[in-house]
XYZ file of C-alpha atoms in Angstrom:
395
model
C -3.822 -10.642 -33.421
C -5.873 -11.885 -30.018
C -5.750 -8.004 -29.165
C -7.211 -7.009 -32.084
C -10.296 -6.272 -31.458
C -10.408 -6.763 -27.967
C -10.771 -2.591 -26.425
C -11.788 -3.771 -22.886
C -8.041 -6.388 -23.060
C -5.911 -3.308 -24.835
C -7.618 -0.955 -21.954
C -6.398 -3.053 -19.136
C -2.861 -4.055 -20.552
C -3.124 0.012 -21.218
C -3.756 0.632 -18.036
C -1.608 -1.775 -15.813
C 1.624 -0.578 -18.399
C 1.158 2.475 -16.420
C 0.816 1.499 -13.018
C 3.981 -0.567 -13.298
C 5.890 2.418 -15.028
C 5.117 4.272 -12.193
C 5.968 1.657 -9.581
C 9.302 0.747 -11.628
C 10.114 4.534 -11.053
C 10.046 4.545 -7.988
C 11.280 1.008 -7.309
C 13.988 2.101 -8.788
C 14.735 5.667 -8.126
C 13.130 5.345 -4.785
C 15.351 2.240 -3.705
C 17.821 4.192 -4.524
C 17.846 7.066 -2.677
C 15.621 5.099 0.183
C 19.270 2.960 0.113
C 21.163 6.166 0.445
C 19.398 7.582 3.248
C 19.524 3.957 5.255
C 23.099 4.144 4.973
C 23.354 7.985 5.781
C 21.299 7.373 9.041
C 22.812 3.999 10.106
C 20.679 1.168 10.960
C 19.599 2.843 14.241
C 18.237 6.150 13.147
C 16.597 4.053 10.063
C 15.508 1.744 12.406
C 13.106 4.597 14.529
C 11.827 6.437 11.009
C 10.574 2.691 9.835
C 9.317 2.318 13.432
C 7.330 5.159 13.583
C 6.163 4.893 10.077
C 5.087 1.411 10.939
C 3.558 2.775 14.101
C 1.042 4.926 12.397
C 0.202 2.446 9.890
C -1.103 -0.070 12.644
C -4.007 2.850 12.616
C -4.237 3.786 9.067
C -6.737 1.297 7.989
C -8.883 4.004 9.639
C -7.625 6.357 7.230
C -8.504 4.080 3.985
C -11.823 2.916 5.867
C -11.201 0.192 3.717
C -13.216 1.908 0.559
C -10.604 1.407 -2.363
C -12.099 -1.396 -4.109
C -15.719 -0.271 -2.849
C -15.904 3.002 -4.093
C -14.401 1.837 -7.958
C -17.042 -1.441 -7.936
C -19.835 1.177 -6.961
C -18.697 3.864 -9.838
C -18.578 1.259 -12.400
C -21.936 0.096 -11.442
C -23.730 3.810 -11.057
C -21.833 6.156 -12.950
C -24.637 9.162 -12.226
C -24.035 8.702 -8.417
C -20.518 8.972 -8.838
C -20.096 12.823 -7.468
C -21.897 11.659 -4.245
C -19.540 8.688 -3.970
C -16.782 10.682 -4.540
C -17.457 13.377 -2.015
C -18.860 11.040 0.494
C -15.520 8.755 0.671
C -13.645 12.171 0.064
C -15.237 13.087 3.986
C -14.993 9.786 5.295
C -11.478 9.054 4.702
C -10.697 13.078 5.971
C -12.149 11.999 9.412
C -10.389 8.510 9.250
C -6.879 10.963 8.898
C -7.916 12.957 11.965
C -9.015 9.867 13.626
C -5.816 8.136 12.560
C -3.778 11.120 13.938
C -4.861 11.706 16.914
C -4.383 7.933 18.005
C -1.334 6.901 16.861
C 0.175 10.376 19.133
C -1.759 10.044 22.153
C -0.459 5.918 22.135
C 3.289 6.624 21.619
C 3.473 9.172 24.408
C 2.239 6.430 26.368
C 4.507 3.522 24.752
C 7.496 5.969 24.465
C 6.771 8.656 27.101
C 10.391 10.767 27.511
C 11.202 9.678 23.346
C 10.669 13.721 22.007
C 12.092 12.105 18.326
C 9.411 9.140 18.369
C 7.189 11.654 18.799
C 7.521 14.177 16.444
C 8.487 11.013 13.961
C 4.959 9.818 14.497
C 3.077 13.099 14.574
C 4.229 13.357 11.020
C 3.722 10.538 9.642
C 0.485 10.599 10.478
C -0.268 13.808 8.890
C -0.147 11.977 5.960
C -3.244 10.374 6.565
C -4.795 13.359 6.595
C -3.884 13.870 2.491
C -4.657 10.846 1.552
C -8.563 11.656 1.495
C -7.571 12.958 -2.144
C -6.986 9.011 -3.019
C -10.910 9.791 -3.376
C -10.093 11.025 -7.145
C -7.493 8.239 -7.746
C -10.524 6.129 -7.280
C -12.152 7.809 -10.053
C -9.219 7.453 -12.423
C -9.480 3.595 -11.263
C -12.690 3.149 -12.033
C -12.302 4.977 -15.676
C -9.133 2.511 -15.945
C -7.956 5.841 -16.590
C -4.376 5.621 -14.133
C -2.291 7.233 -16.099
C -3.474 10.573 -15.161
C -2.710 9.469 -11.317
C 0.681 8.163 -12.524
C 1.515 11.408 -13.877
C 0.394 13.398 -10.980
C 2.284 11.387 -8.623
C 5.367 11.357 -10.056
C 5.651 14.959 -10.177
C 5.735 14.889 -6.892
C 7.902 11.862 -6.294
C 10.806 13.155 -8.637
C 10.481 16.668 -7.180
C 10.643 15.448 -3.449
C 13.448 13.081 -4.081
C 15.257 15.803 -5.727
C 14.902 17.557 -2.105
C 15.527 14.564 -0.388
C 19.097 13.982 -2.296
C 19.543 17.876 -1.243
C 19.074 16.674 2.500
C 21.714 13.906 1.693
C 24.451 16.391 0.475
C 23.367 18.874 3.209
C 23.723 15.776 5.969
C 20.155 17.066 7.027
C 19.235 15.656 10.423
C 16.695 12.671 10.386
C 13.175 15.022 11.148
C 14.405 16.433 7.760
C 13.442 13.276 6.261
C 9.953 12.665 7.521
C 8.656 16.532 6.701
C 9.861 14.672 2.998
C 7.723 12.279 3.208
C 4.980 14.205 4.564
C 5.618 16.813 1.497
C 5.154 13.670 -1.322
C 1.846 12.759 0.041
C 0.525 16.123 0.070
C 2.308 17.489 -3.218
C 0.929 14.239 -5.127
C -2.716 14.975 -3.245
C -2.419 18.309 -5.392
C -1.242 16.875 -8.438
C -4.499 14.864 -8.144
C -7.097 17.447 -8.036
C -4.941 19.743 -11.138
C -5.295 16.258 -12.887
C -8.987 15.707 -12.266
C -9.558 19.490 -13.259
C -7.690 19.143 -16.893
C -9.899 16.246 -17.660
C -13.052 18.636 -17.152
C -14.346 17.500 -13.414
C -14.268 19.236 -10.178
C -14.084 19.095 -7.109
C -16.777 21.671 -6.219
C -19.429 19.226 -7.910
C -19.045 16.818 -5.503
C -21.565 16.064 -2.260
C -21.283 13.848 0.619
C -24.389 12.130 1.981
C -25.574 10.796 5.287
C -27.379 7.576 3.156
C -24.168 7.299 1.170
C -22.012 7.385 3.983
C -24.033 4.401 5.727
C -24.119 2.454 1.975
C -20.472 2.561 1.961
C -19.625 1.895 5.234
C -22.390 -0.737 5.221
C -20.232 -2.620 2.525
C -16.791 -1.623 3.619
C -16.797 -2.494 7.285
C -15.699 -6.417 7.015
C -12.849 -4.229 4.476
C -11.740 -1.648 7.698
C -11.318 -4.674 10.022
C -9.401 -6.937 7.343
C -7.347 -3.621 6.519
C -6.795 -3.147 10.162
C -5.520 -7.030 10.793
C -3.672 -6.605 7.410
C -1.746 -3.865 8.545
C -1.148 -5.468 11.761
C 0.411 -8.619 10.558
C 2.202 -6.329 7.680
C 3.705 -3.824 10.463
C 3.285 -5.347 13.805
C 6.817 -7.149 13.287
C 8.690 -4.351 12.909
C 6.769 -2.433 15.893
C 7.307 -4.815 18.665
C 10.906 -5.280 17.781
C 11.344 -1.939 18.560
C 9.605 -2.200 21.881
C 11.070 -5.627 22.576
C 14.789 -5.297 21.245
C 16.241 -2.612 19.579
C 15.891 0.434 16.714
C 19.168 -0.657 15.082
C 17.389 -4.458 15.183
C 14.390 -2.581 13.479
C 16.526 -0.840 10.873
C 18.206 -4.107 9.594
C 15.026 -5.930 9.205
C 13.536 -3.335 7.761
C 16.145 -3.238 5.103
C 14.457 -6.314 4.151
C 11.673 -5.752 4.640
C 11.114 -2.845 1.822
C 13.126 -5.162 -0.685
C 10.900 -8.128 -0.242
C 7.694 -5.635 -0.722
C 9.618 -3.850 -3.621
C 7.674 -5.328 -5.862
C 4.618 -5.670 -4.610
C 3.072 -3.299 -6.816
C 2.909 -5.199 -9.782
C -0.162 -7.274 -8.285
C -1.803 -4.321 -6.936
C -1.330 -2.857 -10.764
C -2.753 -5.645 -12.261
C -5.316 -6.072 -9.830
C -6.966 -2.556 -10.122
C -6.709 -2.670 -13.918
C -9.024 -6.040 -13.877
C -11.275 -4.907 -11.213
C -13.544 -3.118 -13.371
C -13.582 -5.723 -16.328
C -14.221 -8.728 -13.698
C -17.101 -6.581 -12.027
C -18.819 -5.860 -15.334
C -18.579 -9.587 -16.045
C -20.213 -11.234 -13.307
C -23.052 -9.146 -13.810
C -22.752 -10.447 -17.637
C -21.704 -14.206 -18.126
C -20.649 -16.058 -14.816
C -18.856 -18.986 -16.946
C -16.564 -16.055 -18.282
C -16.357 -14.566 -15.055
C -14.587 -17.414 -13.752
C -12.496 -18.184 -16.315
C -11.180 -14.320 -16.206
C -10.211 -15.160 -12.220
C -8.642 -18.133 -13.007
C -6.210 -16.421 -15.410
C -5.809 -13.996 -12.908
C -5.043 -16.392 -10.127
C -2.562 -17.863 -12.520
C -0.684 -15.003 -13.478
C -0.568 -13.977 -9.569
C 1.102 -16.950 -8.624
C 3.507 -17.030 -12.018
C 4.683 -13.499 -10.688
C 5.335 -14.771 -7.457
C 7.469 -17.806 -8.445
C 9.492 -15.193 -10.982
C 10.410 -12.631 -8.399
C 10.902 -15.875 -5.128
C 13.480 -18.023 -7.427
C 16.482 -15.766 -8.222
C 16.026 -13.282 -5.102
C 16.841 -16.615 -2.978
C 20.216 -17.082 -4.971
C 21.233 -13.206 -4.611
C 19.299 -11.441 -1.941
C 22.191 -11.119 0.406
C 24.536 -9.781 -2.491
C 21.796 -7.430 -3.115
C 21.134 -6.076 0.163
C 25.247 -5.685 0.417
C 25.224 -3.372 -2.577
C 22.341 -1.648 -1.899
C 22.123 -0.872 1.689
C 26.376 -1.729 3.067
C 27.553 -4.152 4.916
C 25.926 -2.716 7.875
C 22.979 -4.051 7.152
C 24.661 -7.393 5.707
C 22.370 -9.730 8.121
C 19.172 -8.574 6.129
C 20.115 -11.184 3.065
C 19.049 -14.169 4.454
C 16.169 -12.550 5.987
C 14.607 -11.706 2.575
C 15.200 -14.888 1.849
C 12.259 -15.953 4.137
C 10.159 -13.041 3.737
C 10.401 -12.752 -0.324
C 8.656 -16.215 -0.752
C 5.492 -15.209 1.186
C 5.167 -12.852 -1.436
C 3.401 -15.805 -3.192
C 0.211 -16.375 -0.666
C 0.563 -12.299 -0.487
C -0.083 -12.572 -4.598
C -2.879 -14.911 -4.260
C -4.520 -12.807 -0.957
C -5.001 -9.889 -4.089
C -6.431 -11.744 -6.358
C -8.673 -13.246 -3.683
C -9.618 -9.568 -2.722
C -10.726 -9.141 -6.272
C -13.269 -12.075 -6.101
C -14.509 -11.275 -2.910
C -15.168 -7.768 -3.229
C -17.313 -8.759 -6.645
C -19.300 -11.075 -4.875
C -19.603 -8.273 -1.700
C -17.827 -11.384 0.392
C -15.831 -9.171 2.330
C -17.052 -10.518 5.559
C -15.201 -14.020 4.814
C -11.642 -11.495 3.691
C -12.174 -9.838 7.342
C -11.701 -13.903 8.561
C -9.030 -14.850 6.612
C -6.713 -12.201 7.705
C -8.081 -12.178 11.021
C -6.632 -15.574 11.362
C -3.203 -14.616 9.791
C -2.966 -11.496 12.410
C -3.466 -13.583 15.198
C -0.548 -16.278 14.759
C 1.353 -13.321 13.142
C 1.208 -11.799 16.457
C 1.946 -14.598 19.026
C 4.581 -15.875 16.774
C 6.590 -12.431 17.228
C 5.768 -12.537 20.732
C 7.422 -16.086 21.038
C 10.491 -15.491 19.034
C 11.463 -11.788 19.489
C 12.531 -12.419 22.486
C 14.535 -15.342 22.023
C 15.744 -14.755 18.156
C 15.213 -10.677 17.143
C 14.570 -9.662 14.090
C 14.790 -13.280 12.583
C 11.648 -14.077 15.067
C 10.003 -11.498 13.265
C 11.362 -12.833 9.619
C 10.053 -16.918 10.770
C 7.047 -15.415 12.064
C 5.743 -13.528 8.778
């Protein structure tokens, strides 16, 4: 009965149901072949793929130039600009990937100079980057609260590439195999994207990028790159400089944790770019409703949190024994520490949400600025003393 009635409620609920389907999916398919391969390569070889993917994502805030939430507030606000948005972030984010690439290689010849598999691990990941500058239509979709149309695209690609990578698995493919994989879900879901923008009656070809737009965006999204950048570093960092200060097998045991504790993260993000639009429209509308709609949402963050933190602490390391073998066995306790930071990692979303409204992104760029920097000395302290727990304490 409170839904009835309510579109804008039924479109968001709508819309979040299918940005957790999608996540579930792959949570669950994806954990479990992503267990399967950890245990095929061994905790070393798993160890350098998570290192180099880690690697390039130190860089890939360049990629995103932090435009996500940007480009969907500045849709819903000026639908009739919204081809010139689209093809302006569409060339931004294309020179972020080059950018992006060309970085990440040049620095892990230098960190890693007679390493041939670091480098070819790295070179591919960040060709991703480069496909990612289709995200410009999932922005679109966003904005529309309209992600079903990304779910579906997506997941073609997902079930069809883990379908190859179970083929690796029974083939005992060699670990390269594995990151061209990767490499061929990004673009193949890239694809998906523009056949799904095309069925609902849009192209591509109407789109234009703009010197003035380009400035506008970047304008509002700089505070965004450098919070995206320290994000990223204080997200990744860890599991880079235990690979430079310890060991890859070290890396591939707290990584192990690592993806379980962010398993879920995608349940925030979901609800967070379903409410977006809704709490943009709003402040513009009735501020006393405004706030009430970010306290619920503040709520339910932190609810989420508390539901996910409680039982992983009683059975993470049974969990990570069944999942990943007992090769990996010392991850347990480690997601243990890192699964209850999930809750200030909850709260950080929501926070983004308000922020970006108000076009407070400066104060987000200080926030995590602060976080990166005692991220970082922390894992400089304790890596060397404790491995990959320094790295667990620190985050």
């Amino acid at each position: 009965k409170r839904l009835n009635g309510q579109h804008k409620l039924q479109q968001i609920i709508n819309n979040a149901g299918w940005l957790v389907f999608d996540k579930i999916l792959r949570m669950g398919l994806g954990l479990f072949v992503g267990a399967w391969v950890a245990r095929y390569l061994g905790p070393t070889q798993f160890g350098l793929m998570n290192y180099a993917i880690s690697f390039v994502a130190l860089f890939s805030a360049l990629a995103t130039m932090g435009l996500d939430t940007i480009v969907v507030r500045n849709i819903v606000r000026d639908p009739a600009c919204s081809y010139e948005t689209l093809g302006t972030t569409f060339v931004l984010k294309l020179i972020g990937g080059f950018v992006t690439c060309i970085l990440s290689f040049a620095l892990i010849l230098i960190l890693r100079p007679g390493d041939s598999t670091s480098h070819w691990l790295v070179a591919i990941a960040g060709l991703t980057t480069l496909c990612q500058a289709l995200d410009a239509i999932d922005f679109w979709f966003q904005s529309q609260v309209q992600s079903k149309y990304t779910v579906y695209a997506k997941n073609l690609a997902f079930l069809a590439v883990t379908s190859v990578k179970i083929a690796l698995l029974l083939l005992k493919a060699p670990l390269i195999a594995f990151a061209w994989a990767n490499f061929a879900e990004i673009t193949v879901g890239g694809i998906m994207l523009v056949v799904a923008y095309y069925m609902r009656g849009n192209s591509m070809f109407f789109w234009k990028a703009s010197f003035s737009q380009a400035k506008k965006l970047l304008r509002d999204s700089w505070p965004l790159i450098l919070s995206s950048i320290m994000i990223m570093i204080y997200m990744r960092i860890d599991q880079v400089m235990l690979g430079q200060m310890a060991s890859d097998k070290e890396v591939g045991i707290y990584s192990a944790a690592v993806r379980l504790a962010e398993a879920w993260y995608f349940i925030p993000m979901a609800v967070a770019s379903s409410t977006l639009p809704s709490i943009v429209e709003l402040k513009a509308l009735n501020e006393e409703r405004f706030y009430e709609k970010l306290q619920k949402l503040y709520c339910l963050m932190a609810f989420m949190a508390y539901a996910v933190a409680i039982p992983a602490t009683f059975f993470s390391e049974w969990v990570v024994t069944f999942l990943f073998g007992d090769a990996y066995g010392k991850a347990g306790m480690m997601l243990v520490l890192l699964i209850w930071s999930g809750i200030f990692t909850n709260l950080g979303v929501a926070r983004s949400s308000f922020l970006t409204t108000m076009n407070w992104t400066r104060i987000h760029f200080l926030t995590v600025f602060g976080g990166c920097i005692i991220n970082v000395i922390l894992n400089f302290l304790l890596i060397p003393i404790i491995g990959y727990w320094g790295a667990a304490y620190a985050t």
